[in-house]
XYZ file of C-alpha atoms in Angstrom:
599
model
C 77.796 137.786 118.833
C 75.172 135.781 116.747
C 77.312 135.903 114.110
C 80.280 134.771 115.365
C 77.987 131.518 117.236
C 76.914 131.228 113.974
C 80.446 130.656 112.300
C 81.399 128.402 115.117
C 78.730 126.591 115.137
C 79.289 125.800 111.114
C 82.766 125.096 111.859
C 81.759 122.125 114.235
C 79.414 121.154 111.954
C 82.186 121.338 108.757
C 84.678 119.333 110.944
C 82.137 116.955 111.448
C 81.583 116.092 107.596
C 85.395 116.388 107.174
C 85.976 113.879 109.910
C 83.633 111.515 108.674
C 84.776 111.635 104.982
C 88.529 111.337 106.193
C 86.857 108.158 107.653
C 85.344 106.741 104.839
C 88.253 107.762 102.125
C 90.812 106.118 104.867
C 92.483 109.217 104.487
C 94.394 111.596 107.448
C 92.031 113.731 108.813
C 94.450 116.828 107.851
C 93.770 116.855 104.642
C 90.049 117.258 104.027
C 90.018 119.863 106.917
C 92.563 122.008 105.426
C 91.062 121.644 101.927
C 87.347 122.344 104.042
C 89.609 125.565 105.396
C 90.690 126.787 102.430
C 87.217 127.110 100.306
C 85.599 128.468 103.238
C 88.139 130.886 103.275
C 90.555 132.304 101.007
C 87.979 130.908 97.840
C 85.002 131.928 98.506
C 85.263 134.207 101.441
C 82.423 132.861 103.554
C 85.036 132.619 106.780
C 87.046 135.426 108.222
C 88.808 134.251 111.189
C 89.976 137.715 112.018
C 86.873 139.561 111.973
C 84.706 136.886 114.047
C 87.435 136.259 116.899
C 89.728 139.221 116.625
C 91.697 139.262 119.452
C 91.119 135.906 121.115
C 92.632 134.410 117.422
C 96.403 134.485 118.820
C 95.252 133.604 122.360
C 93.488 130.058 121.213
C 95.852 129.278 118.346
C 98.465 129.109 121.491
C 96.338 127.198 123.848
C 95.320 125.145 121.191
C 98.480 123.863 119.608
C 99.703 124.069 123.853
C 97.634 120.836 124.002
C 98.987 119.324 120.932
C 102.498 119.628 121.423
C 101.509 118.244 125.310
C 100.197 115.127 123.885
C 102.629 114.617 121.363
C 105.034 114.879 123.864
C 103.070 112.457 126.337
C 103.646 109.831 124.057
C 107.416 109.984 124.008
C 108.574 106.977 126.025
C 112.697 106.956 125.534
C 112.449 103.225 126.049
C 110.569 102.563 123.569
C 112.678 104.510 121.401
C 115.779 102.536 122.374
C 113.540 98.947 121.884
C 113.268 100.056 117.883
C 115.971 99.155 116.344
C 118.794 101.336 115.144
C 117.087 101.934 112.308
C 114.380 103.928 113.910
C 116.592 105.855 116.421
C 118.725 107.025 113.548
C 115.679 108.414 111.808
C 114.327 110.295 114.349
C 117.460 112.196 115.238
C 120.220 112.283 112.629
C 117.226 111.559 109.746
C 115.468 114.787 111.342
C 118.471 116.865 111.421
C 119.812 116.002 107.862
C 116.344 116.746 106.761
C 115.952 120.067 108.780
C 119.477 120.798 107.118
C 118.427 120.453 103.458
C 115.493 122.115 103.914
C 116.915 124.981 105.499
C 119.352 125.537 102.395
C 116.785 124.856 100.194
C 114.258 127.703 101.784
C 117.298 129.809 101.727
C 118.486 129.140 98.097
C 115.202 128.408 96.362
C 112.799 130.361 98.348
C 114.918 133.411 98.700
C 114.327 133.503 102.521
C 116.271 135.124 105.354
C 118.619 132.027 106.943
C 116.102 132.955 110.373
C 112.946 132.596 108.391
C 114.600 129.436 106.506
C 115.972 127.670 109.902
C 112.355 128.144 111.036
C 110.583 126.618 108.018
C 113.264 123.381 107.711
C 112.934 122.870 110.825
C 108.922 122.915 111.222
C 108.816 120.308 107.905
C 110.787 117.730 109.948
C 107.908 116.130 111.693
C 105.062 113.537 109.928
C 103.374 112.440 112.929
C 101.015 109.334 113.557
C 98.083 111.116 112.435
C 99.095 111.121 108.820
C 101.225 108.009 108.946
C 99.389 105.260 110.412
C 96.275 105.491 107.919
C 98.808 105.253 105.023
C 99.834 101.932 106.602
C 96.748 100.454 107.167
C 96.363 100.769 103.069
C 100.158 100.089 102.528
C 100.284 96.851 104.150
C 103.577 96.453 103.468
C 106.098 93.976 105.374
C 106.289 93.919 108.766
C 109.319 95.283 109.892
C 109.212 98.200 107.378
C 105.758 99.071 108.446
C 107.453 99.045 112.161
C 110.106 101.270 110.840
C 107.359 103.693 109.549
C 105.038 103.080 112.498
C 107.779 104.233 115.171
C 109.185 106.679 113.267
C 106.240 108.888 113.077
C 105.027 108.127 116.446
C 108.266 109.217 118.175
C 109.089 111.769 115.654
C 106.363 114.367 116.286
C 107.405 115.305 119.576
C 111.260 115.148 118.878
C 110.563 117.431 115.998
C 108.525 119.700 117.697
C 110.946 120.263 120.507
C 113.472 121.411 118.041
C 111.217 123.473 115.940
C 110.252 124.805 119.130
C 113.513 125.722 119.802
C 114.688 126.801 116.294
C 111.829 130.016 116.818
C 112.766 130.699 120.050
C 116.083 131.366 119.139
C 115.192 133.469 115.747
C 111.990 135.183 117.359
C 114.492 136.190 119.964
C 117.093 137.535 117.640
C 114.540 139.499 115.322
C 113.629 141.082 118.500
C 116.734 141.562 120.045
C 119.023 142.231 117.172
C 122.644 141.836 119.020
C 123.555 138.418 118.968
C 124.879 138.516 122.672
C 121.476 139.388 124.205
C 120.105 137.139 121.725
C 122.056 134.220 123.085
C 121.027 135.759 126.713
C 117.133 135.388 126.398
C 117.534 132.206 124.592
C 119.108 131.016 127.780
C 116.541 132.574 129.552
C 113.829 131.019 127.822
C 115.975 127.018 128.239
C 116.197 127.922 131.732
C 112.383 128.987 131.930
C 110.906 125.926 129.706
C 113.357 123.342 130.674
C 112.990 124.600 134.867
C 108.895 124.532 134.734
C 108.835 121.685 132.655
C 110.714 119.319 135.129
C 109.242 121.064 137.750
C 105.782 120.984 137.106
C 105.996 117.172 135.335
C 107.551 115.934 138.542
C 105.428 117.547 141.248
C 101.869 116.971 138.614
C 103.569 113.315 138.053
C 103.869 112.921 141.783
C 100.193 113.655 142.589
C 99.044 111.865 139.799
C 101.291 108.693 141.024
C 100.160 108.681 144.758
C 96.489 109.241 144.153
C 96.214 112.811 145.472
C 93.353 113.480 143.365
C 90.327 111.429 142.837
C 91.006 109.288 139.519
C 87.699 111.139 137.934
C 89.974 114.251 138.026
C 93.101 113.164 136.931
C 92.323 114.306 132.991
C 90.752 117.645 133.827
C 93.700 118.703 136.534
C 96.783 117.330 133.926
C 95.168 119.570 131.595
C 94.429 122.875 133.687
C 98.103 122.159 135.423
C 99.628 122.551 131.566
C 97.458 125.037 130.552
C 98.567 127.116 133.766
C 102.278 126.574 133.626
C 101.959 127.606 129.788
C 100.386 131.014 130.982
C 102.873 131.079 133.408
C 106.007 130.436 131.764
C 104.946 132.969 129.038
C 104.296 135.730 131.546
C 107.879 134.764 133.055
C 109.471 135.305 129.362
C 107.503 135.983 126.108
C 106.761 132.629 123.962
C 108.163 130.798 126.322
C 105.332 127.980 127.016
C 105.472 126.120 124.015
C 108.893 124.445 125.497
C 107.183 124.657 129.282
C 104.872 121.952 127.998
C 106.688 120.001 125.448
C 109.139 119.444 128.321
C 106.438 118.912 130.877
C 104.907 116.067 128.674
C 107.986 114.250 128.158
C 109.062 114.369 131.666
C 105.607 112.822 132.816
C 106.145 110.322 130.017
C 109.045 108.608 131.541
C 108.512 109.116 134.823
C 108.244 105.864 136.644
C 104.345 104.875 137.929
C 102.704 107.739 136.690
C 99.252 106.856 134.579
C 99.027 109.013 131.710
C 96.776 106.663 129.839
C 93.814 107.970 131.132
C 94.580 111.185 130.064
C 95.661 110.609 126.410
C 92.355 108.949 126.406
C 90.296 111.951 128.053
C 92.654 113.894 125.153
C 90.894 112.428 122.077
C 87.552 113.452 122.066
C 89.655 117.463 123.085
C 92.019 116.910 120.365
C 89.268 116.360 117.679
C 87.483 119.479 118.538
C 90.437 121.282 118.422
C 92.104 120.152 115.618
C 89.155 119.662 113.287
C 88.148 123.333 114.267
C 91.580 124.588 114.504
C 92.360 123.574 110.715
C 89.740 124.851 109.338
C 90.317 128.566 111.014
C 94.497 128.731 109.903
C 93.457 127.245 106.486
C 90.787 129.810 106.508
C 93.120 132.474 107.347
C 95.011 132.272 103.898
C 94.585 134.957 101.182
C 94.362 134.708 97.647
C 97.891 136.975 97.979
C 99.676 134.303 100.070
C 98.532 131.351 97.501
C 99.558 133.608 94.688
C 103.158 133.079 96.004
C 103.206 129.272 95.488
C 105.116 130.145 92.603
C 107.297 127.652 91.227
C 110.081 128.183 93.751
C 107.599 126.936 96.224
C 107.257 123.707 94.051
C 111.013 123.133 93.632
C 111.400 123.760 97.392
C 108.631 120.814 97.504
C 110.671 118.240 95.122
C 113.823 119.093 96.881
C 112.226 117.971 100.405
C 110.837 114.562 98.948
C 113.184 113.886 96.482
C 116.594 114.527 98.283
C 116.322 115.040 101.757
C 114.099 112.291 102.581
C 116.443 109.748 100.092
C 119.551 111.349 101.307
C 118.277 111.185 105.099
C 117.062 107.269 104.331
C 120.033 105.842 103.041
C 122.204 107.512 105.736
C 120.420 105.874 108.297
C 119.684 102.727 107.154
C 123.739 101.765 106.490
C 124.467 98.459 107.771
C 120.870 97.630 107.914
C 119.108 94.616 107.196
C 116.946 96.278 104.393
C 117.574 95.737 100.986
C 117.127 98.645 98.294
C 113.052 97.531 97.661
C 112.422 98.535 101.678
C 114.645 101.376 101.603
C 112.787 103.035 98.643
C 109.502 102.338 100.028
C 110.988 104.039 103.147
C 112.309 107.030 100.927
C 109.060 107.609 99.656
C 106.744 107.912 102.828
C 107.232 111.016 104.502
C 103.557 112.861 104.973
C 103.778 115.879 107.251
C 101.369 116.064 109.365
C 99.091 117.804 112.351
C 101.955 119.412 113.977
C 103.526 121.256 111.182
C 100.729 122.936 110.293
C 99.705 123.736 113.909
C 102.923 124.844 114.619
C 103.572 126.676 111.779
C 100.449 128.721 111.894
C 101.208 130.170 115.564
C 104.664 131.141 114.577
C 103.125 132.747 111.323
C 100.930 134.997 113.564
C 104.012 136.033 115.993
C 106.675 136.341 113.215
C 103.775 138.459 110.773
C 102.820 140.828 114.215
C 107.273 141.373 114.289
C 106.759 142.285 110.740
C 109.398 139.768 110.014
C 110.489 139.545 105.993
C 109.041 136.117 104.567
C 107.076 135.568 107.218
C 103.780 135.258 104.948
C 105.205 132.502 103.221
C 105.332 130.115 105.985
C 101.612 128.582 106.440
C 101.323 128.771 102.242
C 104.220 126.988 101.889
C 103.928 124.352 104.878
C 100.414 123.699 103.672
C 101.322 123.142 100.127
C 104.060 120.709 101.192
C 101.226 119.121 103.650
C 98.480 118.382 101.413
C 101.038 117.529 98.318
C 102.749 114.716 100.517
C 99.446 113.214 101.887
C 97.485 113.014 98.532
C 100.015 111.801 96.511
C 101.808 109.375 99.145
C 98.033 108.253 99.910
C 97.538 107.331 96.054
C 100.501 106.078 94.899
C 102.174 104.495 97.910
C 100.087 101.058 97.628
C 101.176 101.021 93.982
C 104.863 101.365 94.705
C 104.861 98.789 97.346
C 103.733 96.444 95.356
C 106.075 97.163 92.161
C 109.133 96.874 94.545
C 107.299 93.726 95.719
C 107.454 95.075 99.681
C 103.914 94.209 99.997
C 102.508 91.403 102.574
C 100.195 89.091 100.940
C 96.235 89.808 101.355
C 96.321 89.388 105.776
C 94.509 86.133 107.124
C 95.473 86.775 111.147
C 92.587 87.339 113.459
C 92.568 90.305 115.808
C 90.348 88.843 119.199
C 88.534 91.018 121.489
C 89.179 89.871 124.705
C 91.688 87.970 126.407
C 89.652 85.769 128.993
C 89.713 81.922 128.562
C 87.616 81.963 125.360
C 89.892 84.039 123.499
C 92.769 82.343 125.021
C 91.735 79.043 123.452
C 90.656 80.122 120.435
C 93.893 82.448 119.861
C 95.666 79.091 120.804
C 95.052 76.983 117.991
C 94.778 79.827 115.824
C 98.570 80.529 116.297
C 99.295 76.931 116.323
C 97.453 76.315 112.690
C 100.240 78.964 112.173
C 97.829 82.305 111.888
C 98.973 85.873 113.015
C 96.791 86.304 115.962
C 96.604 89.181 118.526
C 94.449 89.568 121.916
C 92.582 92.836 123.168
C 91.972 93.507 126.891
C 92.102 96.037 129.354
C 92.009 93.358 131.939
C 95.526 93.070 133.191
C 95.348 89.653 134.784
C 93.914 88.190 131.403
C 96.808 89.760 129.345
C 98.899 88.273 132.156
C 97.437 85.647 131.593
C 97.410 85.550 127.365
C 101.279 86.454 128.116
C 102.343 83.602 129.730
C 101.062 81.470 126.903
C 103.090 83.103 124.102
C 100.230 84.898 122.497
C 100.517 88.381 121.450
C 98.732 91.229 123.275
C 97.357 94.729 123.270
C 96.757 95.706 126.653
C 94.270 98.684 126.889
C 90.826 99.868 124.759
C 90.932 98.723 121.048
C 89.197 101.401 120.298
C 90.782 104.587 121.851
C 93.683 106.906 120.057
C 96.497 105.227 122.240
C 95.260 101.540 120.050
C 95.281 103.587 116.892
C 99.022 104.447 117.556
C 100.405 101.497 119.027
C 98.112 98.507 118.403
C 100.026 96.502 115.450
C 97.944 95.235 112.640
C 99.967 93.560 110.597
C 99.057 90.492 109.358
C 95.274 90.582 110.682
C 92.622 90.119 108.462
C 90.022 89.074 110.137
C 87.900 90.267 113.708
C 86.708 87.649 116.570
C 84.678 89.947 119.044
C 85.440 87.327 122.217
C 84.886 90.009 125.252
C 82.264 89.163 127.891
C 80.615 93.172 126.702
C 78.406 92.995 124.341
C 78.801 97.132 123.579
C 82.546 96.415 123.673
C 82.326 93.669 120.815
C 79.368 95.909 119.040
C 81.544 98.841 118.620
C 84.930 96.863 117.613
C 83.090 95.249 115.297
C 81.751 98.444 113.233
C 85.196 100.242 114.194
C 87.516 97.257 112.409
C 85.173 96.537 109.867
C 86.047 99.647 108.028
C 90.230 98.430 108.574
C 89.543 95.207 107.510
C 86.904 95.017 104.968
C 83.389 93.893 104.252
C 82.953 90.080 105.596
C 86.142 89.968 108.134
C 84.481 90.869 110.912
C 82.094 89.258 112.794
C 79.635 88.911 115.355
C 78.197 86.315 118.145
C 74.800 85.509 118.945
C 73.114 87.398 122.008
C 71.909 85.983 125.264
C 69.151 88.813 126.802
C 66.205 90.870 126.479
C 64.022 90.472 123.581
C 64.720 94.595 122.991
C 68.178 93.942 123.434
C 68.372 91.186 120.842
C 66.051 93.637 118.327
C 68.570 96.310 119.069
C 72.010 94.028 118.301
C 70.505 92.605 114.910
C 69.684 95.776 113.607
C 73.119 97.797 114.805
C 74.760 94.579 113.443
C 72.837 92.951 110.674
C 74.998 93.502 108.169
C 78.067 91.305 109.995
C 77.935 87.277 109.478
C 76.742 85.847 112.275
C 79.750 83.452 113.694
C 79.628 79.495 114.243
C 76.006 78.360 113.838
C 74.210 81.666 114.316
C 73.147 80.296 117.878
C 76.479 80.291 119.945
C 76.661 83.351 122.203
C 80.121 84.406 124.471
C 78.107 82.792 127.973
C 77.592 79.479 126.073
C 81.285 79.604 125.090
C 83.005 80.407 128.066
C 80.450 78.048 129.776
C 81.353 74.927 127.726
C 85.037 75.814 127.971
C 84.661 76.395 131.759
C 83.444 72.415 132.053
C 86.486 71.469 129.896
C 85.617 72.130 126.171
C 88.767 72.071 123.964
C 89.387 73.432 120.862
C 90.879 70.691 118.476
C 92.333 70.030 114.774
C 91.328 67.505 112.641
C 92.301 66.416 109.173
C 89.753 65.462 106.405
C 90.515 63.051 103.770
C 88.572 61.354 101.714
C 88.698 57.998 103.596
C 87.419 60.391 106.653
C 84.871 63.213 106.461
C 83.150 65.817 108.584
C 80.647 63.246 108.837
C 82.557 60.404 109.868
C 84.102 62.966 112.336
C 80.797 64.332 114.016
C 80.210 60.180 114.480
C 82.636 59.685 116.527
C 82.109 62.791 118.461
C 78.161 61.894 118.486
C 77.694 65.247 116.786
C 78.504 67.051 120.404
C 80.929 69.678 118.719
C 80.901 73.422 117.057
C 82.676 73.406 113.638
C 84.843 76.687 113.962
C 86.945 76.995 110.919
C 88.698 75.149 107.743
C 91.634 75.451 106.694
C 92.556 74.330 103.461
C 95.756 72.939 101.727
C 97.273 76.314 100.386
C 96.678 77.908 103.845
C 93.330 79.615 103.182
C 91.107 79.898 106.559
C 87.063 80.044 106.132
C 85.254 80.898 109.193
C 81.917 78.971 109.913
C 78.743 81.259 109.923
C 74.581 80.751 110.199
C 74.886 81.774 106.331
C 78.055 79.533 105.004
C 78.091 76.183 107.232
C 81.389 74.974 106.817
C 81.843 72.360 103.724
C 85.127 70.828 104.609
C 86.839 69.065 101.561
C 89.903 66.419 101.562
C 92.789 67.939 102.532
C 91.350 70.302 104.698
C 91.993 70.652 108.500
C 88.848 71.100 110.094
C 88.921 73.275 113.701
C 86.072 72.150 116.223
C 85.435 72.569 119.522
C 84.720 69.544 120.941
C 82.263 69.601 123.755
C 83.302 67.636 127.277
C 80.521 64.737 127.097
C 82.304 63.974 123.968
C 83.304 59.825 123.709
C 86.330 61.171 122.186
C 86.932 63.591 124.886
């Protein structure tokens, strides 16, 4: 027992480091964990899964990767896959099956496996996933509307993918087990009928309760996730293996069922899904033996080069006839295909089943998923920036400004930030003020900035710079130390305080390091003060008949210098350390306080 709260407790502790240097290498979490997984394990043998769990191993493998495929699955909104573009909705369903195809001959051919053990395998390497796409983007920053492409592939791909991996097993498992094909086609329809009839049950009757409040909001999280967890135990006591689909199905259902607030819960699901990913990585990386590396031979490799150099191509340029790209954007698209959380989830709970029938090939599934895992994500992490910018797909260094807040202040400021012809984009999980920001034309994120759900969906392109305009001081605190390591040293700022002398202490030394907007004494309650009495925010042009000081005269000094901009479209932001030095040519932006003569 010590023991094995001794190996769990180093496996928090391991996920931890590997977390927090994903974090600093801007790198998918995936990798370092299964790297982490694999020295523990099969290199030096300081971690035997097995022999510290034993029985439970199987058991929390299923629930585990039960409560990825939910959220993956959560996330599936069908109109958002029909508000893509063509493009997208090709990729996710004739892309995944010409790439499930390919892969399937080429684990048959190359690998030498059974066509069951090969259907499985092509069909697993389908999915990416957000989790290894989106940090490849925020490095890539390529154009818009390929990063879109790339953004909504993977986010709608993982639980399309899994859902017909998930099916792909059932179907072999079945037929291993069964051996006639007629009672093999029998209990798959058994197990359809099973995950398809719990899964619409239970997501309408949980969706219903969740929609009319029938539970106290505190709950809502903690039922969804018992309710899955039970109808997985269920539906696999009903007919074997059958859960996986239960919940896939359940999740989707929910998804796209009208009124029902699954936010919350894919928020309550992020601090879960780190635990169990981060440990569950490290255990099925941990798993592998020396024997099961040993037979990444070079069929393995050429299996590899035949997934990213044909399929994906092949799969690409199929699905992007007719399209707007040209061949720069579809090459850049060829390249980027990482897979990602669920493969390797996935694949290591069918390993276990498949191994326990004593299936041929079996052991070559987690090696060889793993291999093609880390191989995509390190070299597609190094290289991709590269390429983009020798096919000359890549946006310009970003000068938009992400705001914090979508209240008056931020309205204004986001304003004549759009108008001076900047990429701006307002944060708020205030509905009215996004309402609000909405009806003015300015482009919003409705929700936390700083949860999964904004990690996923909140688009970044074009920003280059952080304005932390929320009335909450721990709200602009933490978004500022979050972005800054998106954006870079010196794009993100901060705004004076207004409170306790300890408080103040506290926010310069969290903070110290950020410049210190506008004149270092302007906090958000001055702000949205002045703009409350009628404070505008105005553009002014300097030239050498007319400086800031001849502007400041005729304003009797009662203004805040905000930002320059000069003639080739730079922006400089004023802080307490760089007082804005405008120049001729320059358009100076001011707020110009309501006393003003000028007013």
């Amino acid at each position: 027992m010590e023991n094995a709260a001794l190996a769990l407790t180093g496996i928090g502790l391991l996920a931890l480091i590997c977390q927090w240097l994903a974090w600093q290498l801007r790198l998918p979490a995936i990798l370092p964990l299964l790297l982490a997984g694999v020295l523990v394990g099969p290199i030096t043998g300081w971690l035997e899964p097995d022999a510290i769990l034993g029985d439970l191993l199987f058991p929390l493998v299923s629930l585990a990767v039960a409560v990825i495929l939910f959220e993956g699955s959560l996330t599936l909104d069908f109109r958002e896959l029909r508000g893509h573009g063509r493009t997208v909705s090709r990729l996710v369903t004739w892309g995944a099956l010409i790439t499930a195809l390919i892969g399937i001959a080429a684990a048959h051919l190359v690998l030498g496996l059974s066509w069951e053990m090969a259907s499985v395998l092509g069909a697993l390497l389908v999915v990416t996933g957000p989790t290894v796409v989106l940090p490849l983007l925020h490095t890539l920053r390529a154009r818009e509307h390929v990063s879109q492409i790339l953004r909504w592939e993977g986010i709608l791909i993982d639980p399309i993918g899994a859902i017909g991996a998930v099916l792909v097993y059932e179907f072999v498992a079945l037929g291993i087990s069964n051996g006639a094909a007629t009672h093999t086609l029998i209990s798959f329809a058994q197990t359809a009928v099973i995950g398809f009839g719990l899964g619409i049950a239970g997501g309408y009757l949980w969706g219903s309760v969740l929609r009319h409040h029938w539970l106290p909001q505190r709950l809502h999280s903690f039922g969804t996730l018992m309710i899955m967890l039970a109808l997985f135990t269920l539906s696999n006591l009903l007919f074997h293996e059958s859960g996986l689909l239960t919940v896939t199905v359940m999740g989707v259902w929910m998804a796209n069922m009208r009124g029902v607030p699954t936010q919350p819960i894919l928020e309550f699901k992020e601090t879960l899904s780190i635990l169990l990913i981060s440990g569950l990585f490290i255990l099925l990386a941990a798993r592998l033996s020396l024997a099961q590396l040993g037979l990444l031979s070079w069929e393995a490799w050429a299996f590899l080069a035949i997934l990213v150099w044909i399929a994906r191509p092949l799969a690409v340029w199929l699905c992007t006839l007719g399209s707007s790209l040209n061949w720069r954007e579809k090459a850049l698209l060829a390249w980027l295909s990482p897979r990602g959380i669920v493969a390797a989830a996935v694949a290591s709970l069918f390993a276990i089943r498949l191994e326990a029938l004593e299936v041929p090939g079996a052991e070559l599934l987690v090696p060889v998923t793993f291999l093609v895992i880390i191989s995509t994500v390190v070299v597609q992490s190094l290289f991709s920036r590269p390429l983009a910018r020798l096919l000359r797909v890549s946006e310009p260094t970003p000068s938009g400004f992400l705001l914090i807040g979508a209240n008056p202040v931020a309205r204004a400021f986001g304003q004549v930030l759009q108008d001076a012809g900047f990429v701006v984009r307002l944060c708020d999980h205030n509905w009215d003020a996004v309402q609000e920001a909405r009806m003015a034309n300015l482009p919003t994120y409705y929700g936390n900035p700083l949860s999964e759900h904004a990690a996923q969906h909140l688009e970044l392109t074009g920003i280059g710079h952080l304005l932390p305009l929320s009335p909450y001081r721990e709200l602009n605190n933490l978004a500022a130390l979050h972005f800054e390591h998106i954006l870079g040293h010196g794009k993100v700022f901060r705004l004076a305080v207004e409170s306790s002398r300890s408080a103040k202490r506290h926010h310069q030394q969290a903070l110290a390091h950020l410049p210190l907007l506008f004149d270092g004494n302007t906090s958000f309650t001055r702000l949205s003060s002045l703009i409350g009495q009628g404070a505008v925010l105005r553009q002014a042009k300097i030239s050498e008949n007319f400086d800031i000081e001849d502007y400041r005269r005729i304003h009797q000094d009662r203004l805040l210098t905000l930002f320059t901009l000069s003639a080739n479209g730079r922006i400089r932001t004023a802080t307490a350390g760089k007082p804005l030095m405008p120049k001729a040519g320059d358009t100076l932006i001011s707020l110009i306080f309501p006393d003003s003569p000028e007013f």
